[in-house]
Amino acid sequence: MADLREFERGGVAPPLPHYTVDNLLAAEAQALLRQEAATWAEAALAGPSGGVRTVIGIRGAAGLGKSTTLLEAVLPLLRAGLRVTFFVPRLNLGDELAGKAIANLEAVAEAERRDSDPLEIWEPPPPCRPSASCADGRRSTSLARRSAAGPP
């Protein structure tokens, strides 16, 4: 980050890319991305690596499947309960990927667990009305969820 600040002030040359590659055909690029993403996901599942966070930056034309390929790689991390931060250039792409992640996690959970213990998708409680207390709103939401789930 300091290098970028110095560059903005005109003090140093811009930092070089950490990973460079020649232009590839779409199929070659997707295969390389899948391989790199799988390697990264396996390392993340193995545990911390000295406190260094992995950052992956990908440049490519729209519609090649970059985000979807990375989402496929992080699904095992999400199932393992790890936190994954996914930056996207547009809000609607974030909504699309979140929907795909939830759908894939639900499908995996159903296939792995069948009908027992399905994944629960948490939804935030509705905002409190000014005339009602938040405690009453949370209590009614909790009771509604319990009654919708059926008897214990």
PDB file of C-alpha atoms in Angstrom:
ATOM      1  CA  MET A   1       0.000   0.000   0.000  1.00  0.00           C
ATOM      2  CA  ALA A   2       2.893   2.337   0.759  1.00  0.00           C
ATOM      3  CA  ASP A   3       4.185   1.752  -2.782  1.00  0.00           C
ATOM      4  CA  LEU A   4       0.863   2.927  -4.211  1.00  0.00           C
ATOM      5  CA  ARG A   5       0.880   6.064  -2.057  1.00  0.00           C
ATOM      6  CA  GLU A   6       4.425   6.879  -3.186  1.00  0.00           C
ATOM      7  CA  PHE A   7       3.417   6.253  -6.803  1.00  0.00           C
ATOM      8  CA  GLU A   8       0.480   8.663  -6.454  1.00  0.00           C
ATOM      9  CA  ARG A   9       2.887  11.340  -5.208  1.00  0.00           C
ATOM     10  CA  GLY A  10       5.207  10.623  -8.142  1.00  0.00           C
ATOM     11  CA  GLY A  11       7.937   9.187  -5.919  1.00  0.00           C
ATOM     12  CA  VAL A  12       8.325   5.664  -7.303  1.00  0.00           C
ATOM     13  CA  ALA A  13       7.349   3.499 -10.243  1.00  0.00           C
ATOM     14  CA  PRO A  14       4.098   1.509  -9.936  1.00  0.00           C
ATOM     15  CA  PRO A  15       4.437  -1.935  -8.354  1.00  0.00           C
ATOM     16  CA  LEU A  16       4.868  -4.853 -10.747  1.00  0.00           C
ATOM     17  CA  PRO A  17       2.164  -7.531 -10.899  1.00  0.00           C
ATOM     18  CA  HIS A  18       2.837 -10.488  -8.640  1.00  0.00           C
ATOM     19  CA  TYR A  19       1.720 -12.973 -11.258  1.00  0.00           C
ATOM     20  CA  THR A  20       1.864 -12.377 -14.970  1.00  0.00           C
ATOM     21  CA  VAL A  21       0.792 -14.567 -17.843  1.00  0.00           C
ATOM     22  CA  ASP A  22       0.571 -14.153 -21.588  1.00  0.00           C
ATOM     23  CA  ASN A  23      -2.830 -13.854 -23.229  1.00  0.00           C
ATOM     24  CA  LEU A  24      -4.603 -17.213 -23.219  1.00  0.00           C
ATOM     25  CA  LEU A  25      -7.572 -18.717 -24.978  1.00  0.00           C
ATOM     26  CA  ALA A  26     -10.687 -18.737 -22.787  1.00  0.00           C
ATOM     27  CA  ALA A  27     -10.560 -22.523 -22.234  1.00  0.00           C
ATOM     28  CA  GLU A  28      -6.878 -22.372 -21.238  1.00  0.00           C
ATOM     29  CA  ALA A  29      -7.489 -19.456 -18.890  1.00  0.00           C
ATOM     30  CA  GLN A  30     -10.431 -21.238 -17.228  1.00  0.00           C
ATOM     31  CA  ALA A  31      -8.374 -24.401 -16.723  1.00  0.00           C
ATOM     32  CA  LEU A  32      -5.517 -22.394 -15.194  1.00  0.00           C
ATOM     33  CA  LEU A  33      -7.927 -20.477 -12.970  1.00  0.00           C
ATOM     34  CA  ARG A  34      -9.592 -23.691 -11.764  1.00  0.00           C
ATOM     35  CA  GLN A  35      -6.188 -25.181 -10.962  1.00  0.00           C
ATOM     36  CA  GLU A  36      -4.987 -22.067  -9.084  1.00  0.00           C
ATOM     37  CA  ALA A  37      -8.293 -21.689  -7.220  1.00  0.00           C
ATOM     38  CA  ALA A  38      -8.290 -25.355  -6.165  1.00  0.00           C
ATOM     39  CA  THR A  39      -4.714 -25.051  -4.891  1.00  0.00           C
ATOM     40  CA  TRP A  40      -5.624 -21.910  -2.958  1.00  0.00           C
ATOM     41  CA  ALA A  41      -8.785 -23.491  -1.479  1.00  0.00           C
ATOM     42  CA  GLU A  42      -6.869 -26.604  -0.365  1.00  0.00           C
ATOM     43  CA  ALA A  43      -4.286 -24.401   1.354  1.00  0.00           C
ATOM     44  CA  ALA A  44      -7.047 -22.406   3.065  1.00  0.00           C
ATOM     45  CA  LEU A  45      -8.680 -25.610   4.339  1.00  0.00           C
ATOM     46  CA  ALA A  46      -5.310 -26.815   5.661  1.00  0.00           C
ATOM     47  CA  GLY A  47      -5.167 -23.923   8.109  1.00  0.00           C
ATOM     48  CA  PRO A  48      -3.399 -20.631   8.724  1.00  0.00           C
ATOM     49  CA  SER A  49      -0.181 -19.930   6.891  1.00  0.00           C
ATOM     50  CA  GLY A  50       1.718 -17.639   9.211  1.00  0.00           C
ATOM     51  CA  GLY A  51      -0.916 -14.936   9.297  1.00  0.00           C
ATOM     52  CA  VAL A  52      -0.529 -14.019   5.627  1.00  0.00           C
ATOM     53  CA  ARG A  53      -3.866 -13.571   3.889  1.00  0.00           C
ATOM     54  CA  THR A  54      -4.270 -14.816   0.352  1.00  0.00           C
ATOM     55  CA  VAL A  55      -5.422 -12.197  -2.129  1.00  0.00           C
ATOM     56  CA  ILE A  56      -6.346 -13.232  -5.654  1.00  0.00           C
ATOM     57  CA  GLY A  57      -6.809 -10.619  -8.352  1.00  0.00           C
ATOM     58  CA  ILE A  58      -8.047 -11.686 -11.763  1.00  0.00           C
ATOM     59  CA  ARG A  59      -8.260  -9.627 -14.920  1.00  0.00           C
ATOM     60  CA  GLY A  60     -10.301 -10.873 -17.847  1.00  0.00           C
ATOM     61  CA  ALA A  61     -13.203 -10.057 -20.106  1.00  0.00           C
ATOM     62  CA  ALA A  62     -16.744 -10.090 -18.734  1.00  0.00           C
ATOM     63  CA  GLY A  63     -18.723 -13.304 -19.010  1.00  0.00           C
ATOM     64  CA  LEU A  64     -15.833 -15.785 -18.994  1.00  0.00           C
ATOM     65  CA  GLY A  65     -16.870 -17.332 -15.679  1.00  0.00           C
ATOM     66  CA  LYS A  66     -14.165 -15.905 -13.403  1.00  0.00           C
ATOM     67  CA  SER A  67     -16.467 -15.249 -10.454  1.00  0.00           C
ATOM     68  CA  THR A  68     -18.393 -18.498 -10.850  1.00  0.00           C
ATOM     69  CA  THR A  69     -15.157 -20.511 -11.054  1.00  0.00           C
ATOM     70  CA  LEU A  70     -13.873 -18.932  -7.842  1.00  0.00           C
ATOM     71  CA  LEU A  71     -17.239 -19.465  -6.167  1.00  0.00           C
ATOM     72  CA  GLU A  72     -17.009 -23.180  -6.970  1.00  0.00           C
ATOM     73  CA  ALA A  73     -13.554 -23.229  -5.357  1.00  0.00           C
ATOM     74  CA  VAL A  74     -14.711 -21.519  -2.149  1.00  0.00           C
ATOM     75  CA  LEU A  75     -17.814 -23.653  -1.563  1.00  0.00           C
ATOM     76  CA  PRO A  76     -15.805 -26.201   0.482  1.00  0.00           C
ATOM     77  CA  LEU A  77     -14.502 -23.307   2.590  1.00  0.00           C
ATOM     78  CA  LEU A  78     -18.021 -22.027   3.214  1.00  0.00           C
ATOM     79  CA  ARG A  79     -19.223 -25.523   4.133  1.00  0.00           C
ATOM     80  CA  ALA A  80     -16.298 -25.778   6.575  1.00  0.00           C
ATOM     81  CA  GLY A  81     -17.504 -22.586   8.242  1.00  0.00           C
ATOM     82  CA  LEU A  82     -14.628 -20.381   7.079  1.00  0.00           C
ATOM     83  CA  ARG A  83     -15.199 -16.735   6.252  1.00  0.00           C
ATOM     84  CA  VAL A  84     -14.626 -15.821   2.619  1.00  0.00           C
ATOM     85  CA  THR A  85     -14.630 -12.211   1.445  1.00  0.00           C
ATOM     86  CA  PHE A  86     -15.588 -11.923  -2.206  1.00  0.00           C
ATOM     87  CA  PHE A  87     -15.194  -8.497  -3.846  1.00  0.00           C
ATOM     88  CA  VAL A  88     -17.178  -7.816  -7.003  1.00  0.00           C
ATOM     89  CA  PRO A  89     -17.252  -4.729  -9.231  1.00  0.00           C
ATOM     90  CA  ARG A  90     -21.053  -4.286  -9.207  1.00  0.00           C
ATOM     91  CA  LEU A  91     -23.754  -4.738  -6.572  1.00  0.00           C
ATOM     92  CA  ASN A  92     -25.956  -6.868  -8.833  1.00  0.00           C
ATOM     93  CA  LEU A  93     -23.056  -9.295  -9.388  1.00  0.00           C
ATOM     94  CA  GLY A  94     -22.713  -9.631  -5.612  1.00  0.00           C
ATOM     95  CA  ASP A  95     -26.416 -10.482  -5.322  1.00  0.00           C
ATOM     96  CA  GLU A  96     -26.100 -13.014  -8.149  1.00  0.00           C
ATOM     97  CA  LEU A  97     -23.087 -14.746  -6.569  1.00  0.00           C
ATOM     98  CA  ALA A  98     -24.679 -14.771  -3.115  1.00  0.00           C
ATOM     99  CA  GLY A  99     -27.739 -16.455  -4.622  1.00  0.00           C
ATOM    100  CA  LYS A 100     -25.563 -19.048  -6.362  1.00  0.00           C
ATOM    101  CA  ALA A 101     -23.621 -19.704  -3.152  1.00  0.00           C
ATOM    102  CA  ILE A 102     -26.785 -20.242  -1.118  1.00  0.00           C
ATOM    103  CA  ALA A 103     -28.321 -22.449  -3.816  1.00  0.00           C
ATOM    104  CA  ASN A 104     -25.160 -24.556  -4.062  1.00  0.00           C
ATOM    105  CA  LEU A 105     -24.835 -24.888  -0.297  1.00  0.00           C
ATOM    106  CA  GLU A 106     -28.480 -25.952  -0.036  1.00  0.00           C
ATOM    107  CA  ALA A 107     -28.027 -28.524  -2.810  1.00  0.00           C
ATOM    108  CA  VAL A 108     -24.862 -29.922  -1.223  1.00  0.00           C
ATOM    109  CA  ALA A 109     -26.483 -30.050   2.202  1.00  0.00           C
ATOM    110  CA  GLU A 110     -29.506 -31.869   0.826  1.00  0.00           C
ATOM    111  CA  ALA A 111     -27.354 -34.364  -1.072  1.00  0.00           C
ATOM    112  CA  GLU A 112     -25.024 -34.990   1.879  1.00  0.00           C
ATOM    113  CA  ARG A 113     -27.588 -35.030   4.638  1.00  0.00           C
ATOM    114  CA  ARG A 114     -30.722 -35.987   2.759  1.00  0.00           C
ATOM    115  CA  ASP A 115     -33.771 -34.736   4.658  1.00  0.00           C
ATOM    116  CA  SER A 116     -32.172 -34.785   8.110  1.00  0.00           C
ATOM    117  CA  ASP A 117     -30.673 -31.577   9.471  1.00  0.00           C
ATOM    118  CA  PRO A 118     -30.956 -29.326   6.377  1.00  0.00           C
ATOM    119  CA  LEU A 119     -29.016 -26.085   6.327  1.00  0.00           C
ATOM    120  CA  GLU A 120     -30.911 -23.260   7.928  1.00  0.00           C
ATOM    121  CA  ILE A 121     -30.838 -20.016   6.022  1.00  0.00           C
ATOM    122  CA  TRP A 122     -30.875 -17.132   8.517  1.00  0.00           C
ATOM    123  CA  GLU A 123     -32.985 -14.137   7.687  1.00  0.00           C
ATOM    124  CA  PRO A 124     -32.775 -10.954   9.717  1.00  0.00           C
ATOM    125  CA  PRO A 125     -35.880 -10.047  11.705  1.00  0.00           C
ATOM    126  CA  PRO A 126     -38.068  -7.284  10.285  1.00  0.00           C
ATOM    127  CA  PRO A 127     -37.301  -3.759  11.484  1.00  0.00           C
ATOM    128  CA  CYS A 128     -39.093  -2.705  14.674  1.00  0.00           C
ATOM    129  CA  ARG A 129     -42.106  -0.429  14.370  1.00  0.00           C
ATOM    130  CA  PRO A 130     -41.792   2.795  16.368  1.00  0.00           C
ATOM    131  CA  SER A 131     -44.729   1.791  18.606  1.00  0.00           C
ATOM    132  CA  ALA A 132     -43.356  -1.699  19.387  1.00  0.00           C
ATOM    133  CA  SER A 133     -40.274  -2.563  21.361  1.00  0.00           C
ATOM    134  CA  CYS A 134     -37.465  -4.416  19.599  1.00  0.00           C
ATOM    135  CA  ALA A 135     -37.619  -7.168  22.204  1.00  0.00           C
ATOM    136  CA  ASP A 136     -41.276  -7.845  21.330  1.00  0.00           C
ATOM    137  CA  GLY A 137     -40.431  -7.880  17.603  1.00  0.00           C
ATOM    138  CA  ARG A 138     -37.600 -10.367  18.079  1.00  0.00           C
ATOM    139  CA  ARG A 139     -39.736 -12.555  20.357  1.00  0.00           C
ATOM    140  CA  SER A 140     -42.604 -12.705  17.844  1.00  0.00           C
ATOM    141  CA  THR A 141     -40.175 -13.496  15.005  1.00  0.00           C
ATOM    142  CA  SER A 142     -38.639 -16.284  17.069  1.00  0.00           C
ATOM    143  CA  LEU A 143     -42.072 -17.706  17.947  1.00  0.00           C
ATOM    144  CA  ALA A 144     -43.177 -17.513  14.309  1.00  0.00           C
ATOM    145  CA  ARG A 145     -40.085 -19.441  13.197  1.00  0.00           C
ATOM    146  CA  ARG A 146     -40.639 -22.116  15.842  1.00  0.00           C
ATOM    147  CA  SER A 147     -44.288 -22.561  14.889  1.00  0.00           C
ATOM    148  CA  ALA A 148     -43.409 -22.702  11.167  1.00  0.00           C
ATOM    149  CA  ALA A 149     -40.856 -25.423  11.868  1.00  0.00           C
ATOM    150  CA  GLY A 150     -43.494 -27.585  13.530  1.00  0.00           C
ATOM    151  CA  PRO A 151     -43.510 -29.255  16.921  1.00  0.00           C
ATOM    152  CA  PRO A 152     -40.110 -30.050  18.483  1.00  0.00           C
TER     153      PRO A 152
END
